[in-house]
Amino acid sequence: MSTPSRLIRRLSEGAHAFGGRLRRDQRGAIAVQFALLAIPLSVLVFALVDLGRIGLQRRQMQDALDAATLMAARSTATTNAELEAIGDPAFEAEIESLNLGLTAANATFKNGATNHIIGTASGTLKPVIANLWTGTNFNVVATSDVVRSSKDLEVAVVLDITGSMSGSRITDLKTASSDLVDIIVRDVQTPFYSKVAIIPYSVGVNVGAYADAVRGPVPVRVITKITKANQAVVTSNGHGFIVNDQISFSGVLGMTALNGKTYNVKSVTTNTFTIDANTSNTNAYTSGGSATCEKSTNPGCKVLAFTSASGTSEERDISTCVSERTGSNAYTDVAPSTAYVGTNYPTTKDDSNSANPCPAATITPLSSDKTMLKSQINGLAIGGSTAGQIGFAWGWYMVSPDFGYLWPNASQRPAAYLTKDLMKVVVLMTDGAFNTPYCKGVIAKDAGSGSGSSSDHINCNATNGDPFAQTKKMCDEMKKSKYGLTIYTVGFDVDDSTAKSMLQYCASKSEMAFFPANGSELKTTFKSIAQEISALRIAK
């Protein structure tokens, strides 16, 4: 039994016994009896004051502990030491503001059961009345158990690796991005996971082994018939070839002389095409074989032949980079199986000192492997112009459930939008103006300064228009509540007013648009974004 309870019991028993004696004693005066009875009753009343004071102090200490434990739970702290560093100052501040009469008040904070933060506090209180006959202080204790709300986290980090990021800039970006990964990706992935995807971009986004799946494979058509004629007629249902396409044959039986050679398409119907090959003296075609598009004036084949903006005839090889999606799904995240993204035929030859190749760095799907993610970041190399609208689109695609089927491992596939306890975040970083829009998979005629010479551009304007306008349209869609996306933007030493306006426009909130002026500020910005994401993950 506690000290206050024992005190009350003893006082009550004494008063009751004394009252009994008075009732049995008929010799004393009634006035004397009440006077004598008033003494123990007064002691009892004053003792109750002590008890009330203890109860009040305990409630106030409990309130202070609850507030401090809640603050620790809403922080990004994970270890007991980190929780102590948050909770202790908060508890002390609360106790001081209440001006309690407690001495030796202290609290501890630690991890409890899964996702629980436990706070305990104790203090001593010197009694007012009971102190007349006892020197024992009362011990006041409190406990607080806060269930730490948290969320799964999917973060796409879109990184500018264009030529203007040379020197210390790319070094600072690597450090900043690695810090972000360290903060966001937790070592413990249960009960909530935290994953990051990396999207480097310059002239486009290199999707690597996923190229055929997202922008479509080079057309290879099944052959069902070839005639023996001066210009052979090839039957291939829905082939899609156009006049002057160059095609190659493989696996042809009978007319085996066609295999491994390239021919020009001379005329077409929906299901047939003629080629400049005389098969009159060849063996009859039996079965098997296919035709592959080697070169065309339409995008999709291995080589694109086009007229440049300066009037020269050019040919470019297809790459594993991609350009913008066009048509009705230009600003949606529908699956590539429904609508392919654009092909990319970059400049690889430096004939005019304006080589603008597909970057070597490829996309990295969502992962919680910090070592691998930081290795990808450290391997980034700079070069090329700025197709930020494509990078931003892929930031969205990497957290889109509609793109999830592309990734081979289930752990890489984004969860459905608005899944309970899930945050999806896109972080876009750029150091300059978006200057690289496309037409037919080649940088457009009306591309901005810094995207190469007119001989490197195709002789048609951008299909989707200005890159900044494209990005804003993409942002308008991404910000719809049905996706539940959070968007951060970072303009590294950006002095272009249009670029700044676009970055401010696209951020989920004005305070989520950052404009660091140098490498040191860039690192601080990325760390701040990572810490805020982690905090929102817990407290939102």
Coordinates of C-alpha atoms in Angstrom, one line a residue:
M1 CA 0.0 0.0 0.0
S2 CA 1.3 3.5 -0.9
T3 CA 2.3 6.0 1.8
P4 CA -0.8 8.3 1.3
S5 CA -3.2 5.4 1.6
R6 CA -1.6 4.1 4.8
L7 CA -1.8 7.6 6.2
I8 CA -5.5 7.9 5.5
R9 CA -6.2 4.5 7.0
R10 CA -4.3 5.2 10.2
L11 CA -6.0 8.6 10.7
S12 CA -9.4 7.1 10.0
E13 CA -8.9 4.2 12.4
G14 CA -7.6 6.6 15.1
A15 CA -10.6 9.0 14.7
H16 CA -13.0 6.1 14.8
A17 CA -11.5 4.6 18.0
F18 CA -11.4 8.0 19.7
G19 CA -15.0 8.7 18.8
G20 CA -16.0 5.3 20.2
R21 CA -14.3 6.1 23.5
L22 CA -16.1 9.4 23.7
R23 CA -19.5 7.8 23.1
R24 CA -18.8 5.3 26.0
D25 CA -17.5 8.0 28.4
Q26 CA -20.5 9.7 30.0
R27 CA -18.5 11.7 32.5
G28 CA -17.0 14.3 30.1
A29 CA -18.7 17.4 28.7
I30 CA -19.9 17.3 25.1
A31 CA -17.9 20.4 24.3
V32 CA -14.8 18.8 25.4
Q33 CA -15.6 15.7 23.4
F34 CA -16.0 17.6 20.1
A35 CA -12.9 19.7 20.8
L36 CA -10.9 16.6 21.3
L37 CA -12.5 14.9 18.2
A38 CA -11.7 18.0 16.0
I39 CA -7.9 17.4 16.3
P40 CA -7.7 14.1 14.4
L41 CA -10.4 15.2 12.0
S42 CA -8.4 18.3 11.2
V43 CA -5.3 16.2 10.6
L44 CA -7.4 14.0 8.2
V45 CA -8.7 17.0 6.3
F46 CA -5.2 18.5 5.8
A47 CA -3.9 15.0 4.8
L48 CA -6.5 15.0 2.0
V49 CA -5.0 18.3 0.8
D50 CA -1.7 16.5 0.4
L51 CA -3.4 13.7 -1.5
G52 CA -5.2 16.2 -3.8
R53 CA -1.9 17.9 -4.5
I54 CA -0.3 14.6 -5.3
G55 CA -3.0 13.7 -7.7
L56 CA -2.8 17.1 -9.5
Q57 CA 1.0 16.9 -9.8
R58 CA 0.8 13.4 -11.2
R59 CA -1.8 14.4 -13.8
Q60 CA 0.3 17.3 -14.9
M61 CA 3.4 15.2 -15.1
Q62 CA 1.4 12.7 -17.2
D63 CA 0.4 15.4 -19.6
A64 CA 4.0 16.6 -19.9
L65 CA 5.2 13.0 -20.5
D66 CA 2.4 12.4 -23.1
A67 CA 3.4 15.5 -25.0
A68 CA 7.1 14.6 -25.0
T69 CA 6.5 10.9 -26.0
L70 CA 4.3 12.1 -28.9
M71 CA 7.0 14.4 -30.0
A72 CA 9.6 11.6 -29.9
A73 CA 7.2 9.3 -31.9
R74 CA 6.6 11.9 -34.6
S75 CA 10.3 12.4 -35.1
T76 CA 12.5 10.4 -37.4
A77 CA 14.4 8.9 -34.5
T78 CA 14.7 5.1 -34.5
T79 CA 17.2 4.1 -31.9
N80 CA 16.7 4.5 -28.1
A81 CA 19.5 7.1 -28.0
E82 CA 17.9 9.2 -30.7
L83 CA 14.5 9.0 -29.0
E84 CA 16.1 10.1 -25.7
A85 CA 17.7 13.1 -27.6
I86 CA 14.2 14.2 -28.7
G87 CA 12.1 13.3 -25.7
D88 CA 14.2 14.5 -22.8
P89 CA 14.4 18.2 -23.8
A90 CA 10.7 18.1 -24.7
F91 CA 9.8 16.7 -21.3
E92 CA 12.0 19.1 -19.4
A93 CA 10.5 22.1 -21.3
E94 CA 6.9 20.8 -20.5
I95 CA 7.8 20.4 -16.8
E96 CA 9.3 23.8 -16.6
S97 CA 6.3 25.5 -18.2
L98 CA 4.0 23.8 -15.7
N99 CA 6.1 25.0 -12.7
L100 CA 5.5 21.8 -10.8
G101 CA 6.7 21.2 -7.2
L102 CA 8.4 18.0 -8.2
T103 CA 12.1 17.4 -7.5
A104 CA 14.3 14.9 -9.3
A105 CA 11.8 14.7 -12.1
N106 CA 13.2 12.7 -15.1
A107 CA 12.0 10.7 -18.0
T108 CA 13.2 8.0 -20.4
F109 CA 12.1 7.1 -23.9
K110 CA 12.6 3.9 -25.8
N111 CA 11.3 1.6 -28.4
G112 CA 8.6 -0.8 -27.1
A113 CA 6.6 -3.4 -29.0
T114 CA 6.4 -3.1 -32.8
N115 CA 5.9 0.6 -33.7
H116 CA 5.4 1.6 -30.1
I117 CA 7.3 4.4 -28.3
I118 CA 7.4 4.1 -24.5
G119 CA 7.9 7.1 -22.2
T120 CA 8.3 6.8 -18.4
A121 CA 8.7 9.5 -15.9
S122 CA 9.2 9.8 -12.1
G123 CA 9.6 12.5 -9.5
T124 CA 9.4 13.2 -5.8
L125 CA 7.0 15.5 -4.0
K126 CA 7.5 16.8 -0.4
P127 CA 4.2 16.5 1.5
V128 CA 2.9 19.6 3.5
I129 CA 0.9 17.9 6.4
A130 CA 2.3 14.4 6.5
N131 CA 5.8 16.0 6.7
L132 CA 4.9 17.0 10.3
W133 CA 5.3 13.4 11.5
T134 CA 7.2 11.7 8.6
G135 CA 10.2 12.7 6.6
T136 CA 9.3 10.4 3.7
N137 CA 8.6 12.1 0.3
F138 CA 5.9 10.9 -2.0
N139 CA 7.1 9.2 -5.3
V140 CA 5.0 10.2 -8.4
V141 CA 5.3 8.1 -11.5
A142 CA 3.8 8.1 -15.0
T143 CA 3.9 6.0 -18.2
S144 CA 3.0 6.9 -21.8
D145 CA 2.7 4.4 -24.7
V146 CA 2.4 6.0 -28.2
V147 CA 1.7 3.9 -31.2
R148 CA 3.9 5.4 -33.9
S149 CA 1.9 5.9 -37.0
S150 CA 4.0 5.4 -40.1
K151 CA 3.7 4.7 -43.8
D152 CA 5.3 2.8 -46.7
L153 CA 7.4 5.1 -48.8
E154 CA 8.1 5.1 -52.6
V155 CA 10.3 7.9 -53.7
A156 CA 11.4 8.6 -57.3
V157 CA 14.5 10.9 -57.6
V158 CA 15.0 12.5 -61.0
L159 CA 18.6 13.7 -61.5
D160 CA 20.0 16.2 -64.1
I161 CA 23.2 14.8 -65.5
T162 CA 23.5 17.2 -68.5
G163 CA 26.7 18.7 -69.7
S164 CA 26.3 21.8 -67.5
M165 CA 26.6 19.6 -64.4
S166 CA 30.3 19.2 -65.0
G167 CA 33.1 19.6 -62.4
S168 CA 32.2 20.0 -58.8
R169 CA 28.4 20.1 -59.6
I170 CA 28.1 16.4 -60.4
T171 CA 30.3 15.6 -57.4
D172 CA 28.0 17.6 -55.1
L173 CA 24.9 16.0 -56.7
K174 CA 26.2 12.5 -56.0
T175 CA 26.9 13.4 -52.4
A176 CA 23.5 15.0 -51.9
S177 CA 21.6 12.1 -53.6
S178 CA 23.5 9.5 -51.5
D179 CA 22.6 11.4 -48.3
L180 CA 19.0 11.4 -49.4
V181 CA 19.1 7.6 -49.9
D182 CA 20.7 7.1 -46.5
I183 CA 18.0 9.1 -44.7
I184 CA 14.9 7.8 -46.6
V185 CA 15.8 4.1 -46.9
R186 CA 15.6 2.6 -43.4
D187 CA 17.7 -0.4 -42.4
V188 CA 14.6 -2.1 -41.0
Q189 CA 12.0 -2.6 -43.7
T190 CA 9.2 -4.0 -41.5
P191 CA 6.4 -3.3 -40.7
F192 CA 6.8 -0.4 -43.2
Y193 CA 9.1 -0.3 -46.3
S194 CA 11.0 2.6 -47.8
K195 CA 12.2 2.5 -51.4
V196 CA 13.9 4.8 -53.8
A197 CA 14.1 4.8 -57.6
I198 CA 16.8 6.7 -59.5
I199 CA 16.0 8.4 -62.9
P200 CA 19.1 10.1 -64.5
Y201 CA 18.3 12.2 -67.6
S202 CA 19.9 14.5 -70.2
V203 CA 18.9 14.3 -73.8
G204 CA 16.5 11.6 -72.8
V205 CA 16.0 8.8 -70.3
N206 CA 17.9 5.6 -70.8
V207 CA 15.5 2.7 -70.0
G208 CA 18.1 0.0 -70.9
A209 CA 16.8 -3.5 -71.2
Y210 CA 13.2 -2.2 -70.9
A211 CA 13.4 -0.3 -74.2
D212 CA 11.5 -2.7 -76.4
A213 CA 8.7 -3.0 -73.8
V214 CA 8.2 0.8 -73.3
R215 CA 8.8 2.3 -76.8
G216 CA 8.1 -0.8 -78.8
P217 CA 10.4 -3.3 -80.5
V218 CA 11.9 -2.8 -84.0
P219 CA 9.2 -4.1 -86.3
V220 CA 9.7 -7.8 -87.2
R221 CA 6.9 -9.2 -89.3
V222 CA 5.9 -12.8 -90.0
I223 CA 5.9 -13.8 -93.7
T224 CA 3.2 -16.1 -95.1
K225 CA 4.0 -15.9 -98.8
I226 CA 6.6 -14.7 -101.3
T227 CA 5.9 -14.8 -105.1
K228 CA 8.5 -15.7 -107.8
A229 CA 8.6 -12.5 -109.7
N230 CA 10.9 -9.7 -111.0
Q231 CA 9.8 -7.7 -108.0
A232 CA 8.8 -10.2 -105.4
V233 CA 5.5 -9.7 -103.6
V234 CA 5.6 -10.5 -99.9
T235 CA 2.5 -11.3 -97.9
S236 CA 2.6 -10.3 -94.3
N237 CA -0.6 -9.4 -92.6
G238 CA -0.7 -5.8 -91.1
H239 CA 3.0 -5.4 -91.8
G240 CA 3.0 -1.5 -91.4
F241 CA 6.0 -0.9 -93.8
I242 CA 6.0 2.1 -96.0
V243 CA 7.5 2.8 -99.4
N244 CA 11.3 3.2 -99.3
D245 CA 11.7 1.3 -96.0
Q246 CA 14.6 -1.0 -96.0
I247 CA 14.0 -4.5 -94.7
S248 CA 16.0 -7.6 -94.1
F249 CA 14.9 -11.3 -94.2
S250 CA 15.7 -14.2 -92.0
G251 CA 14.6 -17.7 -91.7
V252 CA 13.1 -17.8 -95.2
L253 CA 12.8 -21.4 -96.6
G254 CA 12.9 -22.1 -100.2
M255 CA 14.1 -18.7 -101.3
T256 CA 17.0 -18.8 -99.0
A257 CA 19.0 -16.4 -101.1
L258 CA 16.9 -13.6 -99.5
N259 CA 18.2 -14.3 -96.0
G260 CA 20.6 -11.8 -94.5
K261 CA 20.2 -9.2 -97.3
T262 CA 18.5 -5.8 -97.3
Y263 CA 15.9 -4.7 -99.8
N264 CA 13.9 -1.6 -100.5
V265 CA 10.1 -1.6 -100.3
K266 CA 8.7 -0.5 -103.6
S267 CA 4.9 -0.6 -103.0
V268 CA 2.5 -1.5 -100.2
T269 CA -1.0 -2.7 -99.5
T270 CA -2.3 -3.5 -96.0
N271 CA -1.1 -7.1 -96.1
T272 CA 1.5 -7.2 -98.9
F273 CA 4.5 -5.3 -100.1
T274 CA 6.9 -5.6 -103.0
I275 CA 10.6 -5.5 -102.8
D276 CA 13.4 -4.8 -105.4
A277 CA 14.4 -8.4 -105.6
N278 CA 14.1 -10.7 -108.6
T279 CA 13.0 -14.1 -107.3
S280 CA 12.0 -15.5 -110.8
N281 CA 14.9 -17.9 -110.9
T282 CA 14.9 -18.9 -107.2
N283 CA 13.4 -21.9 -105.5
A284 CA 9.7 -21.6 -104.6
Y285 CA 9.0 -20.2 -101.1
T286 CA 7.7 -22.9 -98.8
S287 CA 7.2 -21.6 -95.2
G288 CA 8.8 -19.8 -92.3
G289 CA 10.8 -16.5 -92.2
S290 CA 10.4 -12.9 -91.1
A291 CA 11.1 -9.4 -92.3
T292 CA 12.8 -6.8 -90.1
C293 CA 12.6 -3.0 -90.6
E294 CA 16.2 -1.8 -91.0
K295 CA 15.6 1.8 -92.0
S296 CA 12.7 4.1 -92.5
T297 CA 11.6 7.7 -92.5
N298 CA 9.1 6.8 -89.8
P299 CA 10.4 6.2 -86.2
G300 CA 10.5 2.7 -84.9
C301 CA 13.0 1.0 -87.2
K302 CA 16.7 0.4 -86.5
V303 CA 17.7 3.5 -88.4
L304 CA 15.7 6.7 -89.0
A305 CA 16.4 8.6 -92.2
F306 CA 15.3 12.3 -92.1
T307 CA 16.0 15.8 -93.4
S308 CA 17.6 18.0 -90.8
A309 CA 16.6 21.5 -89.9
S310 CA 19.5 22.8 -92.0
G311 CA 18.3 20.7 -95.0
T312 CA 20.9 17.9 -94.9
S313 CA 20.1 14.2 -95.2
E314 CA 20.7 12.4 -91.9
E315 CA 20.5 8.9 -90.6
R316 CA 20.5 8.0 -86.9
D317 CA 20.5 4.6 -85.0
I318 CA 17.7 3.9 -82.5
S319 CA 18.9 3.9 -78.9
T320 CA 17.6 2.6 -75.6
C321 CA 16.8 6.2 -74.6
V322 CA 13.2 7.3 -75.0
S323 CA 11.5 10.6 -75.8
E324 CA 8.0 12.0 -75.0
R325 CA 4.9 10.1 -75.4
T326 CA 2.5 11.7 -77.9
G327 CA -1.2 11.6 -78.6
S328 CA -4.1 11.4 -76.2
N329 CA -1.9 9.7 -73.5
A330 CA 0.9 12.2 -73.7
Y331 CA 0.3 13.4 -70.1
T332 CA -1.0 10.2 -68.5
D333 CA 0.7 7.2 -66.8
V334 CA -1.2 4.5 -68.8
A335 CA 0.8 1.4 -69.3
P336 CA 3.2 1.2 -72.2
S337 CA 1.3 -1.8 -73.4
T338 CA -1.6 0.6 -74.0
A339 CA 0.5 3.5 -75.4
Y340 CA 4.2 3.4 -76.2
V341 CA 6.5 6.3 -75.2
G342 CA 8.6 7.9 -77.9
T343 CA 11.6 6.5 -79.6
N344 CA 15.0 8.3 -79.4
Y345 CA 17.5 8.7 -82.2
P346 CA 20.3 10.7 -80.6
T347 CA 23.4 12.3 -82.2
T348 CA 26.4 10.0 -81.7
K349 CA 28.9 11.4 -84.1
D350 CA 30.7 14.6 -83.2
D351 CA 30.9 15.9 -86.8
S352 CA 29.7 19.4 -85.7
N353 CA 31.0 19.4 -82.1
S354 CA 27.5 18.9 -81.0
A355 CA 27.3 15.2 -80.1
N356 CA 24.3 14.6 -77.9
P357 CA 24.3 10.9 -77.1
C358 CA 21.9 8.8 -75.0
P359 CA 23.4 8.9 -71.5
A360 CA 25.0 5.7 -70.3
A361 CA 23.3 5.7 -66.9
T362 CA 20.0 3.8 -66.9
I363 CA 16.9 4.0 -64.7
T364 CA 16.8 2.1 -61.4
P365 CA 13.4 0.8 -60.3
L366 CA 12.3 1.1 -56.7
S367 CA 14.7 -0.5 -54.3
S368 CA 15.6 -0.6 -50.6
D369 CA 19.1 -1.7 -51.3
K370 CA 21.1 1.3 -50.2
T371 CA 24.4 0.0 -51.4
M372 CA 23.2 -0.6 -54.9
L373 CA 21.3 2.7 -55.1
K374 CA 24.4 4.7 -54.0
S375 CA 26.6 2.7 -56.5
Q376 CA 24.2 3.7 -59.3
I377 CA 24.5 7.3 -58.2
N378 CA 28.2 7.3 -57.9
G379 CA 28.5 5.9 -61.4
L380 CA 26.7 8.9 -63.0
A381 CA 28.5 10.7 -65.8
I382 CA 27.5 14.0 -67.3
G383 CA 26.8 15.0 -71.0
G384 CA 24.1 16.1 -73.3
S385 CA 21.3 18.7 -73.4
T386 CA 18.2 19.0 -71.0
A387 CA 15.1 17.0 -71.8
G388 CA 13.7 17.6 -68.3
Q389 CA 10.1 17.0 -69.4
I390 CA 11.1 13.4 -70.2
G391 CA 12.9 13.0 -66.9
F392 CA 10.0 14.3 -64.9
A393 CA 7.6 11.9 -66.8
W394 CA 9.7 9.0 -65.8
G395 CA 9.8 10.2 -62.2
W396 CA 6.0 9.6 -62.3
Y397 CA 6.2 6.4 -64.2
M398 CA 8.6 4.8 -61.6
V399 CA 6.0 5.1 -58.9
S400 CA 3.1 4.4 -61.1
P401 CA 1.4 1.0 -60.6
D402 CA 0.5 0.9 -64.3
F403 CA 4.2 0.6 -65.1
G404 CA 4.8 -2.0 -62.4
Y405 CA 4.4 -5.0 -64.7
L406 CA 7.7 -4.0 -66.4
W407 CA 9.9 -4.8 -63.4
P408 CA 11.0 -8.4 -63.0
N409 CA 10.9 -8.4 -59.1
A410 CA 7.7 -7.9 -57.1
S411 CA 9.7 -5.7 -54.7
Q412 CA 10.4 -3.3 -57.5
R413 CA 6.7 -2.8 -58.4
P414 CA 4.9 0.2 -57.0
A415 CA 1.8 -0.3 -54.9
A416 CA -1.6 0.9 -56.0
Y417 CA -2.4 4.6 -55.7
L418 CA -4.0 5.7 -52.4
T419 CA -3.0 2.4 -50.7
K420 CA -3.5 2.7 -47.0
D421 CA -0.4 3.9 -45.1
L422 CA 1.5 4.7 -48.4
M423 CA 3.3 7.8 -49.5
K424 CA 4.4 8.3 -53.1
V425 CA 6.9 11.1 -53.7
V426 CA 8.7 12.5 -56.8
V427 CA 11.7 14.7 -56.5
L428 CA 12.8 16.6 -59.6
M429 CA 16.2 18.2 -59.8
T430 CA 17.5 20.4 -62.7
D431 CA 20.2 23.0 -63.2
G432 CA 18.8 24.9 -66.2
A433 CA 16.2 25.4 -68.8
F434 CA 14.5 22.5 -70.5
N435 CA 15.7 22.9 -74.1
T436 CA 15.2 19.5 -75.8
P437 CA 11.7 18.6 -77.2
Y438 CA 11.2 16.0 -79.9
C439 CA 9.6 15.3 -83.3
K440 CA 9.7 11.8 -84.6
G441 CA 12.3 10.7 -82.1
V442 CA 14.8 13.4 -83.0
I443 CA 15.4 16.8 -81.3
A444 CA 12.9 19.2 -82.8
K445 CA 13.6 22.1 -85.1
D446 CA 12.3 24.6 -82.5
A447 CA 14.4 23.2 -79.7
G448 CA 16.2 25.7 -77.4
S449 CA 19.7 26.9 -77.4
G450 CA 22.2 24.4 -76.1
S451 CA 20.5 21.4 -77.7
G452 CA 22.8 21.1 -80.8
S453 CA 23.0 22.8 -84.2
S454 CA 20.3 22.9 -86.8
S455 CA 22.0 20.0 -88.6
D456 CA 21.4 17.9 -85.5
H457 CA 17.7 18.7 -85.4
I458 CA 14.9 17.3 -87.5
N459 CA 13.0 19.5 -89.9
C460 CA 9.8 19.6 -87.9
N461 CA 8.7 21.4 -84.7
A462 CA 8.2 19.6 -81.4
T463 CA 5.1 17.4 -81.5
N464 CA 4.1 18.2 -77.9
G465 CA 5.3 21.8 -78.0
D466 CA 7.5 23.7 -75.5
P467 CA 9.1 21.5 -72.8
F468 CA 8.1 23.8 -70.0
A469 CA 4.5 23.7 -71.1
Q470 CA 4.7 20.0 -71.4
T471 CA 6.0 19.7 -67.9
K472 CA 3.2 21.9 -66.5
K473 CA 0.6 19.8 -68.2
M474 CA 2.2 16.7 -66.7
C475 CA 2.1 18.4 -63.3
D476 CA -1.5 19.3 -63.6
E477 CA -2.3 15.6 -64.0
M478 CA 0.1 14.4 -61.3
K479 CA -1.4 16.7 -58.7
K480 CA -4.9 15.2 -59.0
S481 CA -6.0 13.7 -55.8
K482 CA -6.6 10.3 -57.3
Y483 CA -2.9 9.7 -57.4
G484 CA -1.9 11.1 -53.9
L485 CA 1.5 12.2 -55.1
T486 CA 3.8 14.6 -53.3
I487 CA 6.2 16.6 -55.5
Y488 CA 9.4 18.4 -54.6
T489 CA 11.4 20.4 -57.1
V490 CA 15.0 21.6 -56.9
G491 CA 16.5 24.3 -59.2
F492 CA 20.3 24.2 -58.8
D493 CA 21.7 27.6 -59.4
V494 CA 18.8 28.3 -61.8
D495 CA 18.6 31.9 -63.0
D496 CA 16.1 31.4 -65.8
S497 CA 12.7 32.9 -64.8
T498 CA 10.7 30.4 -66.9
A499 CA 12.5 27.5 -65.3
K500 CA 11.9 28.9 -61.8
S501 CA 8.2 29.5 -62.5
M502 CA 7.8 25.9 -63.8
L503 CA 9.5 24.4 -60.7
Q504 CA 7.4 26.5 -58.4
Y505 CA 4.3 25.5 -60.3
C506 CA 5.0 21.8 -60.2
A507 CA 5.9 21.5 -56.5
S508 CA 3.0 20.3 -54.3
K509 CA 3.4 23.4 -52.1
S510 CA 5.4 26.6 -52.6
E511 CA 7.7 25.6 -49.7
M512 CA 8.5 22.3 -51.6
A513 CA 10.3 24.2 -54.4
F514 CA 14.0 24.8 -53.5
F515 CA 16.6 26.9 -55.3
P516 CA 20.1 26.2 -53.9
A517 CA 22.8 28.5 -55.3
N518 CA 25.9 26.3 -54.8
G519 CA 27.0 22.7 -54.0
S520 CA 26.9 23.2 -50.3
E521 CA 23.3 24.4 -50.5
L522 CA 22.4 21.6 -52.8
K523 CA 23.5 19.0 -50.3
T524 CA 21.6 20.8 -47.5
T525 CA 18.5 21.0 -49.7
F526 CA 18.5 17.2 -50.5
K527 CA 19.1 16.4 -46.8
S528 CA 16.2 18.7 -45.8
I529 CA 13.9 17.1 -48.4
A530 CA 14.8 13.7 -47.2
Q531 CA 14.2 14.6 -43.5
E532 CA 10.9 16.2 -44.4
I533 CA 9.8 13.2 -46.3
S534 CA 10.7 10.9 -43.4
A535 CA 8.9 13.2 -41.0
L536 CA 5.8 13.3 -43.2
R537 CA 6.0 9.5 -43.4
I538 CA 5.5 9.4 -39.6
A539 CA 3.3 12.4 -38.8
K540 CA 1.1 12.9 -41.9

